[in-house]
């Protein structure tokens, strides 16, 4: 314990007496790691199984199917039920259809994409309900006009009041809200609608498009490839009975997870993200190293004196590294505190300001994933910023420095 005190106490002494340098170091680290945390969370939100995409790797999207020529294979809305009767081995299926409409609440209205869905949509996709519930199968089958809204839309339409049980109007139909869900990021889920209606009231206006996106959830014991092959065969038979020869390739029938990853780009995830993280580490490290080298010159005399009274070069190197590590830890902690303020600023400037949208960039943070990625990079950053300067400070000839010949 006393040995570590010999490292830590001098480190805090130097930090206190080089406050301007310490502040620059901490702020530079915080700025780097807040963006690193954002990148890590965005990537995890796509490749991880976070709500509402907890089952994304075993939900097969029929609407994403491609034939041998690469053309999308569509199934009209009125044919969905008969098509699903031919597919075996699945648990549930969700249908959804998006329309851009005006929705009227108590205080105002919004022009927004809405999603017409079936009752099982809420079992296929695991949204987090902040209040209320999803509309039930009974409400759906008995054609009750029910709806679910996101938190952001509930706040707009009802000015922060509880939305459950209240009514909204769309295309002359009055819906009762049964639940409010947490907002999700379109950038990481592909879901951009914020209001969901029972598709029993879908009039397919104003688009006139009668195609549904069908997502089929398969149980865990069914392999994804088996599910894809079964769907490919059913689609081929479906078109064959209608006099059209379509060859659907199972490898081009994608899961929800695969569509999310393909939408971003596999090359970007495997090569672009590591490159971005490396840049985020190196650029601030270069600026800090420049100041650190100048600071090491001031420490050379102290290092020489400590060596003269018995300290080894390794011990002195560790002392300087620990001082740098303390500053990096403070900077990383500050960066994590700035995570959501920075995300909200990016949303305001880049999404609301430039793209004139209302979508969220990130709606939740997984601290286990963030820390699991940040901790190793934190030590790498410490070595990048402090390793070279520490080496310079301890390698100098002790006698020359004490004589004042190397300053």
PDB file of C-alpha atoms in Angstrom, residues 40-299:
ATOM      1  CA  UNK A  40     -19.723   2.355 -29.404  1.00  0.00           C
ATOM      2  CA  UNK A  41     -23.369   2.771 -28.382  1.00  0.00           C
ATOM      3  CA  UNK A  42     -24.527   3.298 -31.979  1.00  0.00           C
ATOM      4  CA  UNK A  43     -22.737   0.147 -33.096  1.00  0.00           C
ATOM      5  CA  UNK A  44     -24.092  -1.899 -30.199  1.00  0.00           C
ATOM      6  CA  UNK A  45     -27.627  -0.644 -30.825  1.00  0.00           C
ATOM      7  CA  UNK A  46     -27.376  -2.136 -34.324  1.00  0.00           C
ATOM      8  CA  UNK A  47     -25.558  -5.421 -33.656  1.00  0.00           C
ATOM      9  CA  UNK A  48     -26.835  -6.029 -30.110  1.00  0.00           C
ATOM     10  CA  UNK A  49     -30.285  -7.260 -29.171  1.00  0.00           C
ATOM     11  CA  UNK A  50     -31.714  -4.170 -27.512  1.00  0.00           C
ATOM     12  CA  UNK A  51     -35.467  -3.425 -27.301  1.00  0.00           C
ATOM     13  CA  UNK A  52     -37.433  -3.499 -29.498  1.00  0.00           C
ATOM     14  CA  UNK A  53     -35.005  -5.692 -31.474  1.00  0.00           C
ATOM     15  CA  UNK A  54     -34.458  -8.401 -28.874  1.00  0.00           C
ATOM     16  CA  UNK A  55     -35.367 -11.113 -31.411  1.00  0.00           C
ATOM     17  CA  UNK A  56     -33.956  -9.385 -34.495  1.00  0.00           C
ATOM     18  CA  UNK A  57     -31.622 -12.267 -35.398  1.00  0.00           C
ATOM     19  CA  UNK A  58     -34.549 -14.722 -35.725  1.00  0.00           C
ATOM     20  CA  UNK A  59     -37.159 -12.448 -37.308  1.00  0.00           C
ATOM     21  CA  UNK A  60     -37.217 -13.021 -41.067  1.00  0.00           C
ATOM     22  CA  UNK A  61     -38.534 -10.159 -43.213  1.00  0.00           C
ATOM     23  CA  UNK A  62     -40.562 -11.367 -46.181  1.00  0.00           C
ATOM     24  CA  UNK A  63     -40.767  -7.824 -47.498  1.00  0.00           C
ATOM     25  CA  UNK A  64     -36.984  -7.830 -47.924  1.00  0.00           C
ATOM     26  CA  UNK A  65     -36.928 -10.983 -50.082  1.00  0.00           C
ATOM     27  CA  UNK A  66     -35.170 -10.835 -53.468  1.00  0.00           C
ATOM     28  CA  UNK A  67     -35.543 -13.025 -56.517  1.00  0.00           C
ATOM     29  CA  UNK A  68     -32.627 -14.281 -58.615  1.00  0.00           C
ATOM     30  CA  UNK A  69     -32.536 -10.970 -60.529  1.00  0.00           C
ATOM     31  CA  UNK A  70     -32.365  -8.965 -57.310  1.00  0.00           C
ATOM     32  CA  UNK A  71     -35.913  -7.614 -57.505  1.00  0.00           C
ATOM     33  CA  UNK A  72     -37.958  -7.330 -54.321  1.00  0.00           C
ATOM     34  CA  UNK A  73     -40.699  -9.951 -53.962  1.00  0.00           C
ATOM     35  CA  UNK A  74     -43.952  -8.361 -52.742  1.00  0.00           C
ATOM     36  CA  UNK A  75     -47.111  -9.994 -51.441  1.00  0.00           C
ATOM     37  CA  UNK A  76     -50.389  -7.994 -51.548  1.00  0.00           C
ATOM     38  CA  UNK A  77     -52.076  -7.283 -48.211  1.00  0.00           C
ATOM     39  CA  UNK A  78     -55.099  -9.448 -48.965  1.00  0.00           C
ATOM     40  CA  UNK A  79     -52.851 -12.477 -49.612  1.00  0.00           C
ATOM     41  CA  UNK A  80     -50.826 -12.321 -46.380  1.00  0.00           C
ATOM     42  CA  UNK A  81     -53.010 -14.612 -44.283  1.00  0.00           C
ATOM     43  CA  UNK A  82     -53.195 -17.379 -46.895  1.00  0.00           C
ATOM     44  CA  UNK A  83     -49.441 -17.104 -47.479  1.00  0.00           C
ATOM     45  CA  UNK A  84     -48.701 -17.465 -43.761  1.00  0.00           C
ATOM     46  CA  UNK A  85     -50.830 -20.615 -43.610  1.00  0.00           C
ATOM     47  CA  UNK A  86     -48.314 -22.225 -45.967  1.00  0.00           C
ATOM     48  CA  UNK A  87     -45.263 -21.347 -43.848  1.00  0.00           C
ATOM     49  CA  UNK A  88     -44.547 -23.873 -41.108  1.00  0.00           C
ATOM     50  CA  UNK A  89     -42.553 -23.773 -37.895  1.00  0.00           C
ATOM     51  CA  UNK A  90     -42.904 -20.089 -36.993  1.00  0.00           C
ATOM     52  CA  UNK A  91     -44.139 -18.633 -33.689  1.00  0.00           C
ATOM     53  CA  UNK A  92     -45.768 -15.350 -34.688  1.00  0.00           C
ATOM     54  CA  UNK A  93     -45.784 -12.882 -37.519  1.00  0.00           C
ATOM     55  CA  UNK A  94     -46.141  -9.110 -37.586  1.00  0.00           C
ATOM     56  CA  UNK A  95     -47.487  -7.029 -40.436  1.00  0.00           C
ATOM     57  CA  UNK A  96     -46.930  -3.318 -40.818  1.00  0.00           C
ATOM     58  CA  UNK A  97     -47.762  -0.659 -43.372  1.00  0.00           C
ATOM     59  CA  UNK A  98     -46.643   2.970 -43.221  1.00  0.00           C
ATOM     60  CA  UNK A  99     -48.583   6.027 -44.354  1.00  0.00           C
ATOM     61  CA  UNK A 100     -47.808   9.736 -43.997  1.00  0.00           C
ATOM     62  CA  UNK A 101     -50.897  11.373 -42.483  1.00  0.00           C
ATOM     63  CA  UNK A 102     -52.204  14.135 -40.198  1.00  0.00           C
ATOM     64  CA  UNK A 103     -52.963  13.073 -36.614  1.00  0.00           C
ATOM     65  CA  UNK A 104     -55.004  15.339 -34.342  1.00  0.00           C
ATOM     66  CA  UNK A 105     -54.716  15.377 -30.549  1.00  0.00           C
ATOM     67  CA  UNK A 106     -56.314  17.502 -27.845  1.00  0.00           C
ATOM     68  CA  UNK A 107     -54.015  20.492 -28.251  1.00  0.00           C
ATOM     69  CA  UNK A 108     -52.443  20.264 -31.694  1.00  0.00           C
ATOM     70  CA  UNK A 109     -51.811  18.016 -34.673  1.00  0.00           C
ATOM     71  CA  UNK A 110     -48.792  16.428 -36.298  1.00  0.00           C
ATOM     72  CA  UNK A 111     -48.004  15.371 -39.870  1.00  0.00           C
ATOM     73  CA  UNK A 112     -46.090  12.166 -39.416  1.00  0.00           C
ATOM     74  CA  UNK A 113     -45.602   8.599 -40.703  1.00  0.00           C
ATOM     75  CA  UNK A 114     -47.874   6.155 -38.869  1.00  0.00           C
ATOM     76  CA  UNK A 115     -47.736   2.377 -38.854  1.00  0.00           C
ATOM     77  CA  UNK A 116     -50.773   0.125 -39.312  1.00  0.00           C
ATOM     78  CA  UNK A 117     -49.980  -3.152 -37.522  1.00  0.00           C
ATOM     79  CA  UNK A 118     -51.600  -6.357 -36.325  1.00  0.00           C
ATOM     80  CA  UNK A 119     -51.915  -7.417 -32.673  1.00  0.00           C
ATOM     81  CA  UNK A 120     -48.904  -9.771 -32.792  1.00  0.00           C
ATOM     82  CA  UNK A 121     -46.649  -6.904 -33.840  1.00  0.00           C
ATOM     83  CA  UNK A 122     -46.174  -6.166 -30.124  1.00  0.00           C
ATOM     84  CA  UNK A 123     -45.052  -9.722 -29.407  1.00  0.00           C
ATOM     85  CA  UNK A 124     -42.631  -9.877 -32.311  1.00  0.00           C
ATOM     86  CA  UNK A 125     -41.050  -6.506 -31.461  1.00  0.00           C
ATOM     87  CA  UNK A 126     -40.413  -5.900 -27.760  1.00  0.00           C
ATOM     88  CA  UNK A 127     -41.093  -2.211 -27.209  1.00  0.00           C
ATOM     89  CA  UNK A 128     -40.689  -0.812 -23.722  1.00  0.00           C
ATOM     90  CA  UNK A 129     -44.013   0.552 -22.479  1.00  0.00           C
ATOM     91  CA  UNK A 130     -43.712   3.584 -20.225  1.00  0.00           C
ATOM     92  CA  UNK A 131     -47.428   3.529 -19.433  1.00  0.00           C
ATOM     93  CA  UNK A 132     -50.432   1.522 -20.519  1.00  0.00           C
ATOM     94  CA  UNK A 133     -50.144  -1.518 -22.778  1.00  0.00           C
ATOM     95  CA  UNK A 134     -50.262  -2.749 -26.354  1.00  0.00           C
ATOM     96  CA  UNK A 135     -53.679  -3.256 -27.877  1.00  0.00           C
ATOM     97  CA  UNK A 136     -54.859  -6.811 -27.330  1.00  0.00           C
ATOM     98  CA  UNK A 137     -55.749  -9.529 -29.816  1.00  0.00           C
ATOM     99  CA  UNK A 138     -59.408  -9.208 -28.752  1.00  0.00           C
ATOM    100  CA  UNK A 139     -59.426  -5.460 -29.416  1.00  0.00           C
ATOM    101  CA  UNK A 140     -57.815  -6.113 -32.771  1.00  0.00           C
ATOM    102  CA  UNK A 141     -60.183  -8.934 -33.811  1.00  0.00           C
ATOM    103  CA  UNK A 142     -63.287  -7.005 -32.728  1.00  0.00           C
ATOM    104  CA  UNK A 143     -62.071  -4.065 -34.806  1.00  0.00           C
ATOM    105  CA  UNK A 144     -61.776  -1.594 -31.966  1.00  0.00           C
ATOM    106  CA  UNK A 145     -60.106   1.671 -32.937  1.00  0.00           C
ATOM    107  CA  UNK A 146     -57.011   1.521 -30.752  1.00  0.00           C
ATOM    108  CA  UNK A 147     -53.535   3.035 -30.975  1.00  0.00           C
ATOM    109  CA  UNK A 148     -50.111   3.115 -29.347  1.00  0.00           C
ATOM    110  CA  UNK A 149     -47.940   6.251 -29.413  1.00  0.00           C
ATOM    111  CA  UNK A 150     -44.332   7.071 -28.589  1.00  0.00           C
ATOM    112  CA  UNK A 151     -43.395   9.276 -25.640  1.00  0.00           C
ATOM    113  CA  UNK A 152     -42.297  12.185 -27.842  1.00  0.00           C
ATOM    114  CA  UNK A 153     -45.586  12.232 -29.767  1.00  0.00           C
ATOM    115  CA  UNK A 154     -47.611  11.908 -26.545  1.00  0.00           C
ATOM    116  CA  UNK A 155     -45.819  14.983 -25.183  1.00  0.00           C
ATOM    117  CA  UNK A 156     -46.573  16.955 -28.352  1.00  0.00           C
ATOM    118  CA  UNK A 157     -50.245  15.981 -28.649  1.00  0.00           C
ATOM    119  CA  UNK A 158     -51.107  16.130 -24.941  1.00  0.00           C
ATOM    120  CA  UNK A 159     -48.592  18.648 -23.571  1.00  0.00           C
ATOM    121  CA  UNK A 160     -46.983  16.219 -21.111  1.00  0.00           C
ATOM    122  CA  UNK A 161     -50.256  14.847 -19.739  1.00  0.00           C
ATOM    123  CA  UNK A 162     -50.895  11.101 -19.515  1.00  0.00           C
ATOM    124  CA  UNK A 163     -51.980   9.906 -22.964  1.00  0.00           C
ATOM    125  CA  UNK A 164     -53.457   6.527 -22.005  1.00  0.00           C
ATOM    126  CA  UNK A 165     -57.226   6.490 -22.518  1.00  0.00           C
ATOM    127  CA  UNK A 166     -57.196   9.709 -24.540  1.00  0.00           C
ATOM    128  CA  UNK A 167     -58.266   9.964 -28.160  1.00  0.00           C
ATOM    129  CA  UNK A 168     -56.588  10.981 -31.364  1.00  0.00           C
ATOM    130  CA  UNK A 169     -58.130  11.358 -34.803  1.00  0.00           C
ATOM    131  CA  UNK A 170     -56.676  10.244 -38.116  1.00  0.00           C
ATOM    132  CA  UNK A 171     -58.476  10.148 -41.476  1.00  0.00           C
ATOM    133  CA  UNK A 172     -61.850  10.647 -39.751  1.00  0.00           C
ATOM    134  CA  UNK A 173     -61.325   7.677 -37.408  1.00  0.00           C
ATOM    135  CA  UNK A 174     -61.094   8.361 -33.659  1.00  0.00           C
ATOM    136  CA  UNK A 175     -58.647   6.047 -31.892  1.00  0.00           C
ATOM    137  CA  UNK A 176     -58.258   5.383 -28.156  1.00  0.00           C
ATOM    138  CA  UNK A 177     -54.660   5.238 -26.940  1.00  0.00           C
ATOM    139  CA  UNK A 178     -53.886   2.063 -24.974  1.00  0.00           C
ATOM    140  CA  UNK A 179     -50.175   2.638 -24.336  1.00  0.00           C
ATOM    141  CA  UNK A 180     -47.117   4.863 -24.616  1.00  0.00           C
ATOM    142  CA  UNK A 181     -43.739   3.379 -25.609  1.00  0.00           C
ATOM    143  CA  UNK A 182     -40.201   4.632 -25.149  1.00  0.00           C
ATOM    144  CA  UNK A 183     -38.840   6.378 -28.250  1.00  0.00           C
ATOM    145  CA  UNK A 184     -36.433   4.361 -30.378  1.00  0.00           C
ATOM    146  CA  UNK A 185     -33.739   5.544 -32.753  1.00  0.00           C
ATOM    147  CA  UNK A 186     -34.455   5.192 -36.457  1.00  0.00           C
ATOM    148  CA  UNK A 187     -30.692   5.104 -37.010  1.00  0.00           C
ATOM    149  CA  UNK A 188     -30.295   1.856 -35.079  1.00  0.00           C
ATOM    150  CA  UNK A 189     -33.708   0.146 -35.386  1.00  0.00           C
ATOM    151  CA  UNK A 190     -34.983   1.157 -38.819  1.00  0.00           C
ATOM    152  CA  UNK A 191     -38.319   2.080 -37.187  1.00  0.00           C
ATOM    153  CA  UNK A 192     -39.228   5.678 -37.964  1.00  0.00           C
ATOM    154  CA  UNK A 193     -42.960   5.624 -37.144  1.00  0.00           C
ATOM    155  CA  UNK A 194     -44.047   7.025 -33.779  1.00  0.00           C
ATOM    156  CA  UNK A 195     -47.754   6.116 -33.887  1.00  0.00           C
ATOM    157  CA  UNK A 196     -49.206   2.628 -34.383  1.00  0.00           C
ATOM    158  CA  UNK A 197     -52.838   1.938 -35.360  1.00  0.00           C
ATOM    159  CA  UNK A 198     -54.781  -1.293 -35.731  1.00  0.00           C
ATOM    160  CA  UNK A 199     -54.466  -2.304 -39.368  1.00  0.00           C
ATOM    161  CA  UNK A 200     -58.181  -3.156 -39.393  1.00  0.00           C
ATOM    162  CA  UNK A 201     -58.583   0.558 -40.195  1.00  0.00           C
ATOM    163  CA  UNK A 202     -55.907   0.739 -42.871  1.00  0.00           C
ATOM    164  CA  UNK A 203     -57.356   2.415 -45.977  1.00  0.00           C
ATOM    165  CA  UNK A 204     -53.920   2.496 -47.717  1.00  0.00           C
ATOM    166  CA  UNK A 205     -54.255   6.235 -48.261  1.00  0.00           C
ATOM    167  CA  UNK A 206     -52.761   8.503 -49.348  1.00  0.00           C
ATOM    168  CA  UNK A 207     -50.102   6.207 -50.872  1.00  0.00           C
ATOM    169  CA  UNK A 208     -52.433   3.648 -52.490  1.00  0.00           C
ATOM    170  CA  UNK A 209     -49.714   1.049 -51.857  1.00  0.00           C
ATOM    171  CA  UNK A 210     -51.287  -2.249 -50.701  1.00  0.00           C
ATOM    172  CA  UNK A 211     -48.035  -4.020 -49.754  1.00  0.00           C
ATOM    173  CA  UNK A 212     -47.291  -5.010 -46.161  1.00  0.00           C
ATOM    174  CA  UNK A 213     -43.924  -5.570 -44.546  1.00  0.00           C
ATOM    175  CA  UNK A 214     -44.214  -9.058 -43.017  1.00  0.00           C
ATOM    176  CA  UNK A 215     -41.838 -10.073 -40.213  1.00  0.00           C
ATOM    177  CA  UNK A 216     -41.918 -13.729 -39.185  1.00  0.00           C
ATOM    178  CA  UNK A 217     -40.591 -14.750 -35.763  1.00  0.00           C
ATOM    179  CA  UNK A 218     -39.158 -18.266 -35.604  1.00  0.00           C
ATOM    180  CA  UNK A 219     -38.385 -20.214 -32.405  1.00  0.00           C
ATOM    181  CA  UNK A 220     -34.797 -20.584 -31.253  1.00  0.00           C
ATOM    182  CA  UNK A 221     -34.576 -24.274 -32.169  1.00  0.00           C
ATOM    183  CA  UNK A 222     -35.258 -23.492 -35.848  1.00  0.00           C
ATOM    184  CA  UNK A 223     -32.102 -22.472 -37.704  1.00  0.00           C
ATOM    185  CA  UNK A 224     -32.237 -19.193 -39.571  1.00  0.00           C
ATOM    186  CA  UNK A 225     -31.259 -20.840 -42.853  1.00  0.00           C
ATOM    187  CA  UNK A 226     -34.024 -23.442 -42.495  1.00  0.00           C
ATOM    188  CA  UNK A 227     -36.524 -20.603 -41.928  1.00  0.00           C
ATOM    189  CA  UNK A 228     -35.244 -18.724 -44.978  1.00  0.00           C
ATOM    190  CA  UNK A 229     -35.386 -21.794 -47.197  1.00  0.00           C
ATOM    191  CA  UNK A 230     -38.970 -22.510 -46.123  1.00  0.00           C
ATOM    192  CA  UNK A 231     -40.055 -18.928 -46.881  1.00  0.00           C
ATOM    193  CA  UNK A 232     -38.249 -18.989 -50.252  1.00  0.00           C
ATOM    194  CA  UNK A 233     -40.113 -22.151 -51.285  1.00  0.00           C
ATOM    195  CA  UNK A 234     -43.484 -20.749 -50.222  1.00  0.00           C
ATOM    196  CA  UNK A 235     -42.892 -17.511 -52.164  1.00  0.00           C
ATOM    197  CA  UNK A 236     -41.910 -19.432 -55.295  1.00  0.00           C
ATOM    198  CA  UNK A 237     -45.041 -21.613 -55.025  1.00  0.00           C
ATOM    199  CA  UNK A 238     -47.184 -18.544 -54.417  1.00  0.00           C
ATOM    200  CA  UNK A 239     -46.058 -16.883 -57.651  1.00  0.00           C
ATOM    201  CA  UNK A 240     -46.050 -20.139 -59.585  1.00  0.00           C
ATOM    202  CA  UNK A 241     -49.779 -20.592 -58.896  1.00  0.00           C
ATOM    203  CA  UNK A 242     -50.301 -17.135 -60.347  1.00  0.00           C
ATOM    204  CA  UNK A 243     -48.479 -17.939 -63.558  1.00  0.00           C
ATOM    205  CA  UNK A 244     -45.273 -16.100 -62.745  1.00  0.00           C
ATOM    206  CA  UNK A 245     -41.916 -17.837 -62.486  1.00  0.00           C
ATOM    207  CA  UNK A 246     -39.948 -16.371 -59.600  1.00  0.00           C
ATOM    208  CA  UNK A 247     -36.802 -17.957 -58.164  1.00  0.00           C
ATOM    209  CA  UNK A 248     -36.232 -16.718 -54.624  1.00  0.00           C
ATOM    210  CA  UNK A 249     -32.758 -17.252 -53.201  1.00  0.00           C
ATOM    211  CA  UNK A 250     -32.760 -18.176 -49.494  1.00  0.00           C
ATOM    212  CA  UNK A 251     -29.530 -16.230 -48.956  1.00  0.00           C
ATOM    213  CA  UNK A 252     -31.362 -13.099 -50.147  1.00  0.00           C
ATOM    214  CA  UNK A 253     -34.160 -13.518 -47.632  1.00  0.00           C
ATOM    215  CA  UNK A 254     -32.872 -11.463 -44.708  1.00  0.00           C
ATOM    216  CA  UNK A 255     -33.516 -11.266 -40.999  1.00  0.00           C
ATOM    217  CA  UNK A 256     -34.246  -7.918 -39.345  1.00  0.00           C
ATOM    218  CA  UNK A 257     -30.710  -7.928 -37.908  1.00  0.00           C
ATOM    219  CA  UNK A 258     -29.169  -8.565 -41.314  1.00  0.00           C
ATOM    220  CA  UNK A 259     -31.193  -5.740 -42.857  1.00  0.00           C
ATOM    221  CA  UNK A 260     -30.029  -3.343 -40.139  1.00  0.00           C
ATOM    222  CA  UNK A 261     -26.394  -4.327 -40.638  1.00  0.00           C
ATOM    223  CA  UNK A 262     -26.693  -4.239 -44.439  1.00  0.00           C
ATOM    224  CA  UNK A 263     -28.315  -0.805 -44.218  1.00  0.00           C
ATOM    225  CA  UNK A 264     -25.213   0.560 -42.510  1.00  0.00           C
ATOM    226  CA  UNK A 265     -22.769  -1.557 -44.462  1.00  0.00           C
ATOM    227  CA  UNK A 266     -20.727  -4.526 -43.318  1.00  0.00           C
ATOM    228  CA  UNK A 267     -17.521  -2.891 -44.581  1.00  0.00           C
ATOM    229  CA  UNK A 268     -18.282   0.224 -42.544  1.00  0.00           C
ATOM    230  CA  UNK A 269     -18.857  -1.799 -39.368  1.00  0.00           C
ATOM    231  CA  UNK A 270     -15.735  -3.948 -39.749  1.00  0.00           C
ATOM    232  CA  UNK A 271     -13.333  -1.333 -41.095  1.00  0.00           C
ATOM    233  CA  UNK A 272     -14.905   2.110 -40.773  1.00  0.00           C
ATOM    234  CA  UNK A 273     -15.789   1.963 -37.082  1.00  0.00           C
ATOM    235  CA  UNK A 274     -12.302   0.825 -35.933  1.00  0.00           C
ATOM    236  CA  UNK A 275     -10.787   3.532 -38.127  1.00  0.00           C
ATOM    237  CA  UNK A 276     -13.047   6.192 -36.575  1.00  0.00           C
ATOM    238  CA  UNK A 277     -12.182   4.993 -33.054  1.00  0.00           C
ATOM    239  CA  UNK A 278      -8.472   5.084 -33.908  1.00  0.00           C
ATOM    240  CA  UNK A 279      -8.766   8.646 -35.234  1.00  0.00           C
ATOM    241  CA  UNK A 280     -10.674   9.702 -32.113  1.00  0.00           C
ATOM    242  CA  UNK A 281      -7.793   8.339 -30.022  1.00  0.00           C
ATOM    243  CA  UNK A 282      -4.876   9.643 -32.082  1.00  0.00           C
ATOM    244  CA  UNK A 283      -5.902  13.251 -32.821  1.00  0.00           C
ATOM    245  CA  UNK A 284      -6.342  14.397 -29.187  1.00  0.00           C
ATOM    246  CA  UNK A 285      -3.362  12.224 -28.180  1.00  0.00           C
ATOM    247  CA  UNK A 286      -1.077  14.154 -30.546  1.00  0.00           C
ATOM    248  CA  UNK A 287      -2.087  17.491 -28.991  1.00  0.00           C
ATOM    249  CA  UNK A 288      -1.646  16.174 -25.460  1.00  0.00           C
ATOM    250  CA  UNK A 289       1.705  14.506 -26.242  1.00  0.00           C
ATOM    251  CA  UNK A 290       3.107  17.841 -27.449  1.00  0.00           C
ATOM    252  CA  UNK A 291       2.344  19.463 -24.092  1.00  0.00           C
ATOM    253  CA  UNK A 292       3.388  16.336 -22.211  1.00  0.00           C
ATOM    254  CA  UNK A 293       6.850  16.398 -23.785  1.00  0.00           C
ATOM    255  CA  UNK A 294       7.292  20.019 -22.699  1.00  0.00           C
ATOM    256  CA  UNK A 295       6.098  19.048 -19.225  1.00  0.00           C
ATOM    257  CA  UNK A 296       8.584  16.162 -19.071  1.00  0.00           C
ATOM    258  CA  UNK A 297      11.462  18.627 -19.439  1.00  0.00           C
ATOM    259  CA  UNK A 298      10.357  20.294 -16.197  1.00  0.00           C
ATOM    260  CA  UNK A 299      10.193  16.903 -14.489  1.00  0.00           C
TER     261      UNK A 299
END
